[in-house]
């Protein structure tokens, strides 16, 4: 982020997407993939060509969590949620190993 304005836009946009989507992963995904988001970043901050890519990377990480029922709107993941993610990851890795 090249300026304070870009940083504020980044954090405000991330928070507004979280709030607008609420606990709906499909809506979160639609907001993340909306072409208007990239257009807005490029129009408002033409001297910051990677601002949109930075925001998209953060939001796609959150989208992965949202698809698993973890919404950062509620705060950081709980210990129980982290344990469940680890369990799922181990299971998926086990299935990948057996599929070869």
mmCIF file with all atom_site columns, C-alpha atoms in Angstrom:
data_model
loop_
_atom_site.group_PDB
_atom_site.id
_atom_site.type_symbol
_atom_site.label_atom_id
_atom_site.label_alt_id
_atom_site.label_comp_id
_atom_site.label_asym_id
_atom_site.label_entity_id
_atom_site.label_seq_id
_atom_site.pdbx_PDB_ins_code
_atom_site.Cartn_x
_atom_site.Cartn_y
_atom_site.Cartn_z
_atom_site.occupancy
_atom_site.B_iso_or_equiv
_atom_site.pdbx_formal_charge
_atom_site.auth_seq_id
_atom_site.auth_comp_id
_atom_site.auth_asym_id
_atom_site.auth_atom_id
_atom_site.pdbx_PDB_model_num
ATOM 1   C CA . UNK A 1 1   ? 0.000   0.000   0.000   1.00 0.00 ? 1   UNK A CA 1
ATOM 2   C CA . UNK A 1 2   ? 1.522   3.214   -1.173  1.00 0.00 ? 2   UNK A CA 1
ATOM 3   C CA . UNK A 1 3   ? -0.402  5.664   0.988   1.00 0.00 ? 3   UNK A CA 1
ATOM 4   C CA . UNK A 1 4   ? -2.391  6.074   4.161   1.00 0.00 ? 4   UNK A CA 1
ATOM 5   C CA . UNK A 1 5   ? -5.490  6.444   1.998   1.00 0.00 ? 5   UNK A CA 1
ATOM 6   C CA . UNK A 1 6   ? -4.852  3.110   0.316   1.00 0.00 ? 6   UNK A CA 1
ATOM 7   C CA . UNK A 1 7   ? -4.271  1.418   3.661   1.00 0.00 ? 7   UNK A CA 1
ATOM 8   C CA . UNK A 1 8   ? -7.494  2.859   5.070   1.00 0.00 ? 8   UNK A CA 1
ATOM 9   C CA . UNK A 1 9   ? -9.417  1.804   1.958   1.00 0.00 ? 9   UNK A CA 1
ATOM 10  C CA . UNK A 1 10  ? -7.949  -1.710  2.213   1.00 0.00 ? 10  UNK A CA 1
ATOM 11  C CA . UNK A 1 11  ? -8.978  -2.220  5.834   1.00 0.00 ? 11  UNK A CA 1
ATOM 12  C CA . UNK A 1 12  ? -12.342 -0.487  5.421   1.00 0.00 ? 12  UNK A CA 1
ATOM 13  C CA . UNK A 1 13  ? -13.156 -2.546  2.315   1.00 0.00 ? 13  UNK A CA 1
ATOM 14  C CA . UNK A 1 14  ? -12.165 -5.795  4.016   1.00 0.00 ? 14  UNK A CA 1
ATOM 15  C CA . UNK A 1 15  ? -14.356 -4.971  7.001   1.00 0.00 ? 15  UNK A CA 1
ATOM 16  C CA . UNK A 1 16  ? -17.318 -3.859  4.875   1.00 0.00 ? 16  UNK A CA 1
ATOM 17  C CA . UNK A 1 17  ? -17.187 -7.132  2.903   1.00 0.00 ? 17  UNK A CA 1
ATOM 18  C CA . UNK A 1 18  ? -17.108 -9.106  6.151   1.00 0.00 ? 18  UNK A CA 1
ATOM 19  C CA . UNK A 1 19  ? -20.089 -7.200  7.509   1.00 0.00 ? 19  UNK A CA 1
ATOM 20  C CA . UNK A 1 20  ? -22.111 -7.338  4.285   1.00 0.00 ? 20  UNK A CA 1
ATOM 21  C CA . UNK A 1 21  ? -21.572 -11.085 3.899   1.00 0.00 ? 21  UNK A CA 1
ATOM 22  C CA . UNK A 1 22  ? -22.237 -11.861 7.537   1.00 0.00 ? 22  UNK A CA 1
ATOM 23  C CA . UNK A 1 23  ? -22.128 -15.638 7.985   1.00 0.00 ? 23  UNK A CA 1
ATOM 24  C CA . UNK A 1 24  ? -22.882 -16.442 4.349   1.00 0.00 ? 24  UNK A CA 1
ATOM 25  C CA . UNK A 1 25  ? -19.849 -17.957 2.595   1.00 0.00 ? 25  UNK A CA 1
ATOM 26  C CA . UNK A 1 26  ? -21.513 -17.775 -0.832  1.00 0.00 ? 26  UNK A CA 1
ATOM 27  C CA . UNK A 1 27  ? -22.212 -14.067 -0.437  1.00 0.00 ? 27  UNK A CA 1
ATOM 28  C CA . UNK A 1 28  ? -18.657 -13.527 0.823   1.00 0.00 ? 28  UNK A CA 1
ATOM 29  C CA . UNK A 1 29  ? -17.349 -15.264 -2.293  1.00 0.00 ? 29  UNK A CA 1
ATOM 30  C CA . UNK A 1 30  ? -19.556 -13.169 -4.574  1.00 0.00 ? 30  UNK A CA 1
ATOM 31  C CA . UNK A 1 31  ? -18.295 -9.977  -2.958  1.00 0.00 ? 31  UNK A CA 1
ATOM 32  C CA . UNK A 1 32  ? -14.674 -11.095 -3.259  1.00 0.00 ? 32  UNK A CA 1
ATOM 33  C CA . UNK A 1 33  ? -15.097 -11.967 -6.946  1.00 0.00 ? 33  UNK A CA 1
ATOM 34  C CA . UNK A 1 34  ? -17.083 -8.843  -7.850  1.00 0.00 ? 34  UNK A CA 1
ATOM 35  C CA . UNK A 1 35  ? -15.212 -7.055  -10.681 1.00 0.00 ? 35  UNK A CA 1
ATOM 36  C CA . UNK A 1 36  ? -16.299 -3.717  -9.211  1.00 0.00 ? 36  UNK A CA 1
ATOM 37  C CA . UNK A 1 37  ? -13.862 -4.283  -6.346  1.00 0.00 ? 37  UNK A CA 1
ATOM 38  C CA . UNK A 1 38  ? -10.861 -4.335  -8.681  1.00 0.00 ? 38  UNK A CA 1
ATOM 39  C CA . UNK A 1 39  ? -12.231 -1.421  -10.679 1.00 0.00 ? 39  UNK A CA 1
ATOM 40  C CA . UNK A 1 40  ? -12.667 0.662   -7.522  1.00 0.00 ? 40  UNK A CA 1
ATOM 41  C CA . UNK A 1 41  ? -9.113  -0.059  -6.344  1.00 0.00 ? 41  UNK A CA 1
ATOM 42  C CA . UNK A 1 42  ? -7.619  0.851   -9.736  1.00 0.00 ? 42  UNK A CA 1
ATOM 43  C CA . UNK A 1 43  ? -9.684  4.023   -10.114 1.00 0.00 ? 43  UNK A CA 1
ATOM 44  C CA . UNK A 1 44  ? -9.133  5.332   -6.581  1.00 0.00 ? 44  UNK A CA 1
ATOM 45  C CA . UNK A 1 45  ? -5.465  4.340   -6.347  1.00 0.00 ? 45  UNK A CA 1
ATOM 46  C CA . UNK A 1 46  ? -3.959  4.283   -9.847  1.00 0.00 ? 46  UNK A CA 1
ATOM 47  C CA . UNK A 1 47  ? -0.438  4.659   -8.398  1.00 0.00 ? 47  UNK A CA 1
ATOM 48  C CA . UNK A 1 48  ? -0.856  1.481   -6.341  1.00 0.00 ? 48  UNK A CA 1
ATOM 49  C CA . UNK A 1 49  ? -1.152  -1.305  -8.939  1.00 0.00 ? 49  UNK A CA 1
ATOM 50  C CA . UNK A 1 50  ? -0.915  -4.205  -6.465  1.00 0.00 ? 50  UNK A CA 1
ATOM 51  C CA . UNK A 1 51  ? -3.451  -2.899  -3.930  1.00 0.00 ? 51  UNK A CA 1
ATOM 52  C CA . UNK A 1 52  ? -6.260  -5.001  -5.379  1.00 0.00 ? 52  UNK A CA 1
ATOM 53  C CA . UNK A 1 53  ? -4.048  -8.109  -5.501  1.00 0.00 ? 53  UNK A CA 1
ATOM 54  C CA . UNK A 1 54  ? -3.146  -7.623  -1.850  1.00 0.00 ? 54  UNK A CA 1
ATOM 55  C CA . UNK A 1 55  ? -6.801  -7.279  -0.853  1.00 0.00 ? 55  UNK A CA 1
ATOM 56  C CA . UNK A 1 56  ? -7.829  -10.240 -2.994  1.00 0.00 ? 56  UNK A CA 1
ATOM 57  C CA . UNK A 1 57  ? -5.161  -12.469 -1.416  1.00 0.00 ? 57  UNK A CA 1
ATOM 58  C CA . UNK A 1 58  ? -6.347  -11.617 2.095   1.00 0.00 ? 58  UNK A CA 1
ATOM 59  C CA . UNK A 1 59  ? -9.996  -12.102 1.181   1.00 0.00 ? 59  UNK A CA 1
ATOM 60  C CA . UNK A 1 60  ? -9.367  -15.429 -0.554  1.00 0.00 ? 60  UNK A CA 1
ATOM 61  C CA . UNK A 1 61  ? -7.704  -16.714 2.599   1.00 0.00 ? 61  UNK A CA 1
ATOM 62  C CA . UNK A 1 62  ? -10.743 -15.618 4.578   1.00 0.00 ? 62  UNK A CA 1
ATOM 63  C CA . UNK A 1 63  ? -12.991 -17.235 1.977   1.00 0.00 ? 63  UNK A CA 1
ATOM 64  C CA . UNK A 1 64  ? -11.280 -20.571 2.544   1.00 0.00 ? 64  UNK A CA 1
ATOM 65  C CA . UNK A 1 65  ? -12.078 -20.260 6.234   1.00 0.00 ? 65  UNK A CA 1
ATOM 66  C CA . UNK A 1 66  ? -15.629 -19.073 5.575   1.00 0.00 ? 66  UNK A CA 1
ATOM 67  C CA . UNK A 1 67  ? -16.311 -22.135 3.453   1.00 0.00 ? 67  UNK A CA 1
ATOM 68  C CA . UNK A 1 68  ? -15.412 -24.148 6.545   1.00 0.00 ? 68  UNK A CA 1
ATOM 69  C CA . UNK A 1 69  ? -17.723 -22.126 8.781   1.00 0.00 ? 69  UNK A CA 1
ATOM 70  C CA . UNK A 1 70  ? -15.106 -19.816 10.296  1.00 0.00 ? 70  UNK A CA 1
ATOM 71  C CA . UNK A 1 71  ? -15.905 -16.132 9.861   1.00 0.00 ? 71  UNK A CA 1
ATOM 72  C CA . UNK A 1 72  ? -13.289 -13.622 10.979  1.00 0.00 ? 72  UNK A CA 1
ATOM 73  C CA . UNK A 1 73  ? -16.139 -11.170 11.469  1.00 0.00 ? 73  UNK A CA 1
ATOM 74  C CA . UNK A 1 74  ? -16.519 -12.984 14.806  1.00 0.00 ? 74  UNK A CA 1
ATOM 75  C CA . UNK A 1 75  ? -12.866 -12.535 15.725  1.00 0.00 ? 75  UNK A CA 1
ATOM 76  C CA . UNK A 1 76  ? -9.955  -14.940 15.476  1.00 0.00 ? 76  UNK A CA 1
ATOM 77  C CA . UNK A 1 77  ? -10.689 -18.654 15.187  1.00 0.00 ? 77  UNK A CA 1
ATOM 78  C CA . UNK A 1 78  ? -11.267 -20.442 18.482  1.00 0.00 ? 78  UNK A CA 1
ATOM 79  C CA . UNK A 1 79  ? -9.068  -23.286 19.681  1.00 0.00 ? 79  UNK A CA 1
ATOM 80  C CA . UNK A 1 80  ? -11.884 -25.696 18.789  1.00 0.00 ? 80  UNK A CA 1
ATOM 81  C CA . UNK A 1 81  ? -12.100 -24.323 15.239  1.00 0.00 ? 81  UNK A CA 1
ATOM 82  C CA . UNK A 1 82  ? -8.338  -24.577 14.810  1.00 0.00 ? 82  UNK A CA 1
ATOM 83  C CA . UNK A 1 83  ? -8.384  -28.161 16.063  1.00 0.00 ? 83  UNK A CA 1
ATOM 84  C CA . UNK A 1 84  ? -11.178 -29.008 13.591  1.00 0.00 ? 84  UNK A CA 1
ATOM 85  C CA . UNK A 1 85  ? -9.235  -27.426 10.699  1.00 0.00 ? 85  UNK A CA 1
ATOM 86  C CA . UNK A 1 86  ? -6.185  -29.477 11.606  1.00 0.00 ? 86  UNK A CA 1
ATOM 87  C CA . UNK A 1 87  ? -8.272  -32.640 11.772  1.00 0.00 ? 87  UNK A CA 1
ATOM 88  C CA . UNK A 1 88  ? -9.798  -31.923 8.346   1.00 0.00 ? 88  UNK A CA 1
ATOM 89  C CA . UNK A 1 89  ? -6.390  -31.195 6.856   1.00 0.00 ? 89  UNK A CA 1
ATOM 90  C CA . UNK A 1 90  ? -4.967  -34.464 8.186   1.00 0.00 ? 90  UNK A CA 1
ATOM 91  C CA . UNK A 1 91  ? -7.960  -36.350 6.760   1.00 0.00 ? 91  UNK A CA 1
ATOM 92  C CA . UNK A 1 92  ? -7.636  -34.675 3.360   1.00 0.00 ? 92  UNK A CA 1
ATOM 93  C CA . UNK A 1 93  ? -3.911  -35.450 3.246   1.00 0.00 ? 93  UNK A CA 1
ATOM 94  C CA . UNK A 1 94  ? -4.616  -39.063 4.159   1.00 0.00 ? 94  UNK A CA 1
ATOM 95  C CA . UNK A 1 95  ? -7.157  -39.314 1.356   1.00 0.00 ? 95  UNK A CA 1
ATOM 96  C CA . UNK A 1 96  ? -4.717  -37.784 -1.117  1.00 0.00 ? 96  UNK A CA 1
ATOM 97  C CA . UNK A 1 97  ? -2.045  -40.297 -0.201  1.00 0.00 ? 97  UNK A CA 1
ATOM 98  C CA . UNK A 1 98  ? -4.464  -43.207 -0.737  1.00 0.00 ? 98  UNK A CA 1
ATOM 99  C CA . UNK A 1 99  ? -5.660  -41.857 -4.085  1.00 0.00 ? 99  UNK A CA 1
ATOM 100 C CA . UNK A 1 100 ? -2.201  -42.215 -5.681  1.00 0.00 ? 100 UNK A CA 1
#
